[in-house]
Coordinates of C-alpha atoms in Angstrom, one line a residue:
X19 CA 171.2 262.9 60.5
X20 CA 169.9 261.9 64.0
X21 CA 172.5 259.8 64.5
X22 CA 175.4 262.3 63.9
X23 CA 173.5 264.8 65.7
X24 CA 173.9 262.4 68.4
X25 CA 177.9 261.6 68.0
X26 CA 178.4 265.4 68.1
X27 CA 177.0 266.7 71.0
X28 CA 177.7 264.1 72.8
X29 CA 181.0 264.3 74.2
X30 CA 179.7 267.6 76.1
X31 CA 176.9 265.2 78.0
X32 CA 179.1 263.0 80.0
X33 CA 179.2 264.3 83.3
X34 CA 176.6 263.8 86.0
X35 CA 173.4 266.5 85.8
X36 CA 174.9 267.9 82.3
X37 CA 172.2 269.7 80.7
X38 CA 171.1 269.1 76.7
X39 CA 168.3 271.4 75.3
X40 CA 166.2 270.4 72.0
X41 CA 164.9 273.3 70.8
X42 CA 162.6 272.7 68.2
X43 CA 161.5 269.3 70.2
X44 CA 159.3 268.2 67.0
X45 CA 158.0 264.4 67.5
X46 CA 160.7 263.7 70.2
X47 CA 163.2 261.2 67.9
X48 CA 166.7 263.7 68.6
X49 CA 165.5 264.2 72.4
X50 CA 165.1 260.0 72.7
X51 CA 168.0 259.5 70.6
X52 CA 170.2 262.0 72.9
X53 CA 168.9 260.6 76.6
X54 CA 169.7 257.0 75.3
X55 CA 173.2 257.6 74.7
X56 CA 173.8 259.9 76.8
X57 CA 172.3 258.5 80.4
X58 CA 174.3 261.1 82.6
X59 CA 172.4 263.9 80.7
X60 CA 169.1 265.3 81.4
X61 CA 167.4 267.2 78.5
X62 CA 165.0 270.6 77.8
X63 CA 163.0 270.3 75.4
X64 CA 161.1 273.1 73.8
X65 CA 158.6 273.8 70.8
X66 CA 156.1 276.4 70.1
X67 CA 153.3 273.4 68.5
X68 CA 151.2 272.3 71.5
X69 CA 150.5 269.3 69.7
X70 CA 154.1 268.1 69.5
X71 CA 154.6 268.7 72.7
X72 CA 151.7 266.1 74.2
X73 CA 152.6 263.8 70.9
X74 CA 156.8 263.9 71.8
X75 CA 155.7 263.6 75.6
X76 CA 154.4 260.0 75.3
X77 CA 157.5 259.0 73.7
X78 CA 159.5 260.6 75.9
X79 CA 157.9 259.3 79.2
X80 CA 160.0 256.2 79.9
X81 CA 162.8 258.9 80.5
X82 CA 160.9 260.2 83.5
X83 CA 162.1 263.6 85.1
X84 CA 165.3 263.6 83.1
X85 CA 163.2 265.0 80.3
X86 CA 160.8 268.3 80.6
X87 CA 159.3 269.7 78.0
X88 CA 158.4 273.8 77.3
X89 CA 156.0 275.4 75.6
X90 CA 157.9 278.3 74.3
X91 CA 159.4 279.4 70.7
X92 CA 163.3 278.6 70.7
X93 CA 164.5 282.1 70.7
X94 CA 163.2 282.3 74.5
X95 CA 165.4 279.8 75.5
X96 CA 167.6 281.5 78.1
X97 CA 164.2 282.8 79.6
X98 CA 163.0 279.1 79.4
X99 CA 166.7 278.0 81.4
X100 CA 166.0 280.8 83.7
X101 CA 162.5 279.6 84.7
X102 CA 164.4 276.4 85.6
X103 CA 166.9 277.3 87.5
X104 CA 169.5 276.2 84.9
X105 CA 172.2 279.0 84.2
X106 CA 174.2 276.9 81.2
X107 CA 173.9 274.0 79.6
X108 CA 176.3 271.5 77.9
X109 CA 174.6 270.9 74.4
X110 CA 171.9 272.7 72.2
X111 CA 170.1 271.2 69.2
X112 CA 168.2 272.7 66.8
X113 CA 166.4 271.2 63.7
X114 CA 165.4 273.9 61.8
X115 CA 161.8 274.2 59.5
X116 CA 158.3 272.5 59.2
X117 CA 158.4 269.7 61.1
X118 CA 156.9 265.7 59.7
X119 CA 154.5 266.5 62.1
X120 CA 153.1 269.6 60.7
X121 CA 153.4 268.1 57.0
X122 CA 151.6 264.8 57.5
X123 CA 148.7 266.6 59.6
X124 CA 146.9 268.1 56.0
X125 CA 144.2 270.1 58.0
X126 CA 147.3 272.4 59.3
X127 CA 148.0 273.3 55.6
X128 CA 151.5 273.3 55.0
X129 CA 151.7 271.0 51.9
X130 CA 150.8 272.4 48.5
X131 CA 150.3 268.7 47.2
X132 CA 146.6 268.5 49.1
X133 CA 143.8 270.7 49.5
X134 CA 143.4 272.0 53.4
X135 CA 142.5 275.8 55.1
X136 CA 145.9 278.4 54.4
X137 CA 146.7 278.0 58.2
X138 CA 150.7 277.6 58.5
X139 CA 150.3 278.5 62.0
X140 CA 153.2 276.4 63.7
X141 CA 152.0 277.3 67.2
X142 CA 148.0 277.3 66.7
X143 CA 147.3 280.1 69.2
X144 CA 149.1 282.8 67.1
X145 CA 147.2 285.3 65.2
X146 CA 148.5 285.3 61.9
X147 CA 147.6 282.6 59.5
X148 CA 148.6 282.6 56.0
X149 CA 145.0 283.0 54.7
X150 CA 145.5 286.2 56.7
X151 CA 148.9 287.4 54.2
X152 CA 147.1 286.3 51.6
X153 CA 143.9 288.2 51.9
X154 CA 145.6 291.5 53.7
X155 CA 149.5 292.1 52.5
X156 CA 149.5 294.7 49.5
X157 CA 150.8 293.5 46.2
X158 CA 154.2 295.2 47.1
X159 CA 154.5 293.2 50.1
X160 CA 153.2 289.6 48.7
X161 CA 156.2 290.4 46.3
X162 CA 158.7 290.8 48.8
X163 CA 158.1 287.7 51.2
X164 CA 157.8 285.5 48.0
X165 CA 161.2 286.8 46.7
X166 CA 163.1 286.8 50.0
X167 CA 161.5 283.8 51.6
X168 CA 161.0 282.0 48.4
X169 CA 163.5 283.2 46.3
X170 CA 161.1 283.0 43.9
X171 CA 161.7 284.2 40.3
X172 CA 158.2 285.4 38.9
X173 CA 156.8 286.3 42.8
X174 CA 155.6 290.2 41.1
X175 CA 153.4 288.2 39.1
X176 CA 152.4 286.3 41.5
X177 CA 151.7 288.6 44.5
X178 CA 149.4 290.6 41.0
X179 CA 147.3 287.3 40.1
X180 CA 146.9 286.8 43.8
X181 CA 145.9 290.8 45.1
X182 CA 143.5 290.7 41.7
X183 CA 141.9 287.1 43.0
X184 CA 141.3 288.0 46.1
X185 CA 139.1 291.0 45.0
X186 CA 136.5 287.9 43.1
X187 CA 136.7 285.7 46.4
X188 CA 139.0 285.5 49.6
X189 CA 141.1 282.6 49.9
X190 CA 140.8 279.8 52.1
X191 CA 142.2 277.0 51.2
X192 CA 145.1 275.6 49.6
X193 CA 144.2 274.0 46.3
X194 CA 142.5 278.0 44.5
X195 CA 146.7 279.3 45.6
X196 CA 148.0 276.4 43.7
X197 CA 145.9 276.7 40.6
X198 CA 146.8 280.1 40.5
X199 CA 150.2 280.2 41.3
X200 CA 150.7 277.6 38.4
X201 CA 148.9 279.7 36.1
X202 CA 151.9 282.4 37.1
X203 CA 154.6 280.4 35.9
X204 CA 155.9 279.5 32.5
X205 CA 155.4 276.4 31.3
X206 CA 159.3 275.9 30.9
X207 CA 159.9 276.5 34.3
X208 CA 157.1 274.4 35.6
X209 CA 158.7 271.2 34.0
X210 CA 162.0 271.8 36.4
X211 CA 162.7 272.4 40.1
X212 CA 160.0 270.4 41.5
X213 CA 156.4 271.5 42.4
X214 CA 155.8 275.4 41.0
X215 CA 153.8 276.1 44.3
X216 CA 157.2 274.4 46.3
X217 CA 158.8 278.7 46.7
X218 CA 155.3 280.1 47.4
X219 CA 154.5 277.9 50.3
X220 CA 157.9 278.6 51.7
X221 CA 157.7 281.9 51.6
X222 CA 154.5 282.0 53.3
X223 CA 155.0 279.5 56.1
X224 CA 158.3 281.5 57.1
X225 CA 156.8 284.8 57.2
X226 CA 153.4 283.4 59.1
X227 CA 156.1 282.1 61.8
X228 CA 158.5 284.5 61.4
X229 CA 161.3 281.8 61.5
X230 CA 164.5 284.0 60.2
X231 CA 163.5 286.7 62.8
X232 CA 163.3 283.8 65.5
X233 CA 166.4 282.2 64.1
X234 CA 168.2 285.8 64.0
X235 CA 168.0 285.8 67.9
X236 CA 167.4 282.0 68.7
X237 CA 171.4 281.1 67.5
X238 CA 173.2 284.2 70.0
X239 CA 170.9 283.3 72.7
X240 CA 172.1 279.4 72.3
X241 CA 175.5 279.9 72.1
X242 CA 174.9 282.6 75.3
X243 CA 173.3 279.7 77.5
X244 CA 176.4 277.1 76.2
X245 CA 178.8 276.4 79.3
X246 CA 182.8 276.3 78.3
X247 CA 182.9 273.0 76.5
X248 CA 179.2 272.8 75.3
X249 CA 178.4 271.9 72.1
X250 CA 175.7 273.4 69.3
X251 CA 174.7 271.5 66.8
X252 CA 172.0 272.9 64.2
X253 CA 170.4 271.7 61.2
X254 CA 168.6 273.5 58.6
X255 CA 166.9 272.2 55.4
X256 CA 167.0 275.5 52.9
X257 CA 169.6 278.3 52.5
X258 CA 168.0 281.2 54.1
X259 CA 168.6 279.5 57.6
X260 CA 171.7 277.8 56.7
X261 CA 173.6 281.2 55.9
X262 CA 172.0 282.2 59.1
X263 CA 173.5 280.0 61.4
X264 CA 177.1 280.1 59.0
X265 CA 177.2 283.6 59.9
X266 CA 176.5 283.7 63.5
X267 CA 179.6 280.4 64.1
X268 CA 181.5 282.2 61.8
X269 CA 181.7 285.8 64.2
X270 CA 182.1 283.2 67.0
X271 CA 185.2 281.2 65.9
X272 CA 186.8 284.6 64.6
X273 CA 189.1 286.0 66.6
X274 CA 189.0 290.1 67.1
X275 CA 192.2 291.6 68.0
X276 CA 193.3 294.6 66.2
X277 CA 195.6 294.1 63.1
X278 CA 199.6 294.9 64.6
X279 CA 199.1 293.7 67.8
X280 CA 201.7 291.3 68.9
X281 CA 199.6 289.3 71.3
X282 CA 196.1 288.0 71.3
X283 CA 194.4 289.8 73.9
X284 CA 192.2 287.1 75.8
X285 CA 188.9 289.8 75.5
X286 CA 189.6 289.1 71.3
X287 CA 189.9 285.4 71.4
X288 CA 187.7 282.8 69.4
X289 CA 184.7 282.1 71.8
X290 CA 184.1 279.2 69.7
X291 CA 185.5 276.1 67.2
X292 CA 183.8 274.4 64.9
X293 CA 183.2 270.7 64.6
X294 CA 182.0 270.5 61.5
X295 CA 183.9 271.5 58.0
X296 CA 181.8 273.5 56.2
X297 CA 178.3 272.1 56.2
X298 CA 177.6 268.4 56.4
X299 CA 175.1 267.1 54.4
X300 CA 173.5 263.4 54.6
X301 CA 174.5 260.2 52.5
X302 CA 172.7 258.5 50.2
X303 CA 171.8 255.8 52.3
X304 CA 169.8 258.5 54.2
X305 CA 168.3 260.3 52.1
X306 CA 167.1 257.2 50.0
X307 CA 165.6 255.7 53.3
X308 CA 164.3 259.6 53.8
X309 CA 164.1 261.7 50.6
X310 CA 162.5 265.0 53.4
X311 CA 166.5 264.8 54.6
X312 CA 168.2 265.9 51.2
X313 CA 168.0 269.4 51.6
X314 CA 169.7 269.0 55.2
X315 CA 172.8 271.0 55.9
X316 CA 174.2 270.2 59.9
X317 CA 176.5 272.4 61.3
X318 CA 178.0 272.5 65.0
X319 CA 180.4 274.2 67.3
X320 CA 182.3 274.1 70.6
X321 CA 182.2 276.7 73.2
X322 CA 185.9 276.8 73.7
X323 CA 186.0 280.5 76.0
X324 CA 183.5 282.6 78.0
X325 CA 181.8 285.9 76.9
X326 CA 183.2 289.2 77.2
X327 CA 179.8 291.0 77.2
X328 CA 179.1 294.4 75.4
X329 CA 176.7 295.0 72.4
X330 CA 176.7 291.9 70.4
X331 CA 177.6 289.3 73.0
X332 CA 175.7 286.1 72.5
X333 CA 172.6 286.1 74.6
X334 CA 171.9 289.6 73.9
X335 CA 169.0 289.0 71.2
X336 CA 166.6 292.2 71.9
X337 CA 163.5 289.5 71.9
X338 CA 160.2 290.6 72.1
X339 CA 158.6 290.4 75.7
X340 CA 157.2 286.8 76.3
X341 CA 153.8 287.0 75.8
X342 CA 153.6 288.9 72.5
X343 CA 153.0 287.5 69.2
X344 CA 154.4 284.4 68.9
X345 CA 156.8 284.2 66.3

């Protein structure tokens, strides 16, 4: 949905020096996309995987100094602006999840369809890998990531076949999980919903990351950097992130004032409208071309009035220091 992505945001990136962040930069194809049609703007792009960042860099190149490129995880981003001088910006994007990148490059083992080290690490220099979960969590806690992050249905039996493996041999590599997990569920189920390891390696690649936690804090802080008129658009590709970011528009384009009064006061007004109805979801024509883009969900919003500040206020996300584990 790059080209919608595009159409959205930008109407905010017409003036001269207007400022577009990408925050989850990936191979570079919205961050191109954006500075082609939008040649006033000048663009931010951040993303926690060193290696998209040189890859995304040679494509983006030809833009010259109206692209710079952070390495940073996207819930920093109004410490990244800060660095820069920039105090708000006119457009944010974020596309949400593993990126191509990270799928096609097997050694980095986030796809269950080929046999590579339980690494899942998005940024590389973090700690935690998920032959790390899998070899340390305790049964109760195995259960509870693949149940929350998965949403999977049998993950007790799971998290049980995999604390009572690890006692023969520690796991390594991707192909041993698989086998297992399979073993763990029924043969009816297996013949529906795609691959039975699909949950599993969800689960784990969202808890090695910590990607709701950094989405919890990553959607304020955008909508806290977003000038009057800036635009957010954000796109996320399963339903823990998409009722996420439905959530945080939702307090935004609400308005506050206390039932009975007879005015809106201007402290209670919506700080935000949305531009999309619902969530917007590709055409066939897409997802044929790209069958990774059918679980996409795009939602975006307009920054229509200025904070008020207090507890809560966009922008106030109670982030971990910089410099901590990378999440």
């Amino acid at each position: 949905m790059r080209d919608r992505c595009v159409e959205l945001l930008a109407p905010a990136l017409t003036e001269p020096g207007s400022v577009v962040v990408d925050a989850t930069l990936g191979m570079g194809g919205h961050s191109e996309a954006l500075l082609t049609a939008c040649p006033q703007a000048t663009l931010v792009a951040i993303d926690r995987d060193p290696q998209a960042l040189e890859l995304a860099g040679r494509r983006l190149a030809p833009f010259g100094d109206r692209a710079r490129l952070v390495h940073a995880v996207y819930d920093e981003i109004a410490e990244v602006l800060a660095d820069l001088g920039i105090d708000k910006v006119s457009g944010v994007l974020m596309d949400l999840g593993v990126s191509s990148l990270q799928l096609d490059e097997t050694d980095r083992g986030f796809a269950y369809s080929v046999d590579a080290p339980l690494d899942m690490r998005m940024d590389q220099g973090a700690e935690l890998s998920a032959a790390d979960i899998l070899n340390t969590y305790s049964a109760a806690d195995l259960t509870r990531i693949l149940r929350d992050y998965g949403e999977e249905r049998f993950a007790k039996r799971i998290a049980s076949a995999i604390v009572r493996e690890r006692s023969v041999r520690p796991f390594t590599t991707s192909a041993r999980l698989v086998e297992i997990i399979r073993d763990n569920v029924p043969a009816a189920t297996r013949r529906t919903g795609g691959h039975p390891a699909k949950r599993t390696f969800q689960a784990l690649r969202i808890e090695v990351n910590q990607e709701l936690e950094v989405l919890e804090r990553a959607v304020p802080a955008a909508i806290g950097v977003l000038d009057v008129g800036g635009r957010i658009a954000v796109m996320s590709f399963q339903s823990l992130e998409d009722r996420i970011v439905k959530r945080v528009l939702a307090e935004q384009v609400r308005s506050t004032t206390p039932p009975g009064l007879p005015v809106e006061l201007p402290e209670h007004a919506p700080r935000m409208r949305l531009l999309t109805r619902g969530a917007e979801v590709p055409d066939e024509t897409e997802m044929t071309e790209n069958p990774r883009a059918a679980s996409t969900r795009l939602r975006a919003a307009e920054r229509i009035a200025a904070a008020h500040g207090g507890p809560g206020s966009p922008g106030r996300t109670g982030r971990r220091p910089r410099g901590g584990d990378a999440a």
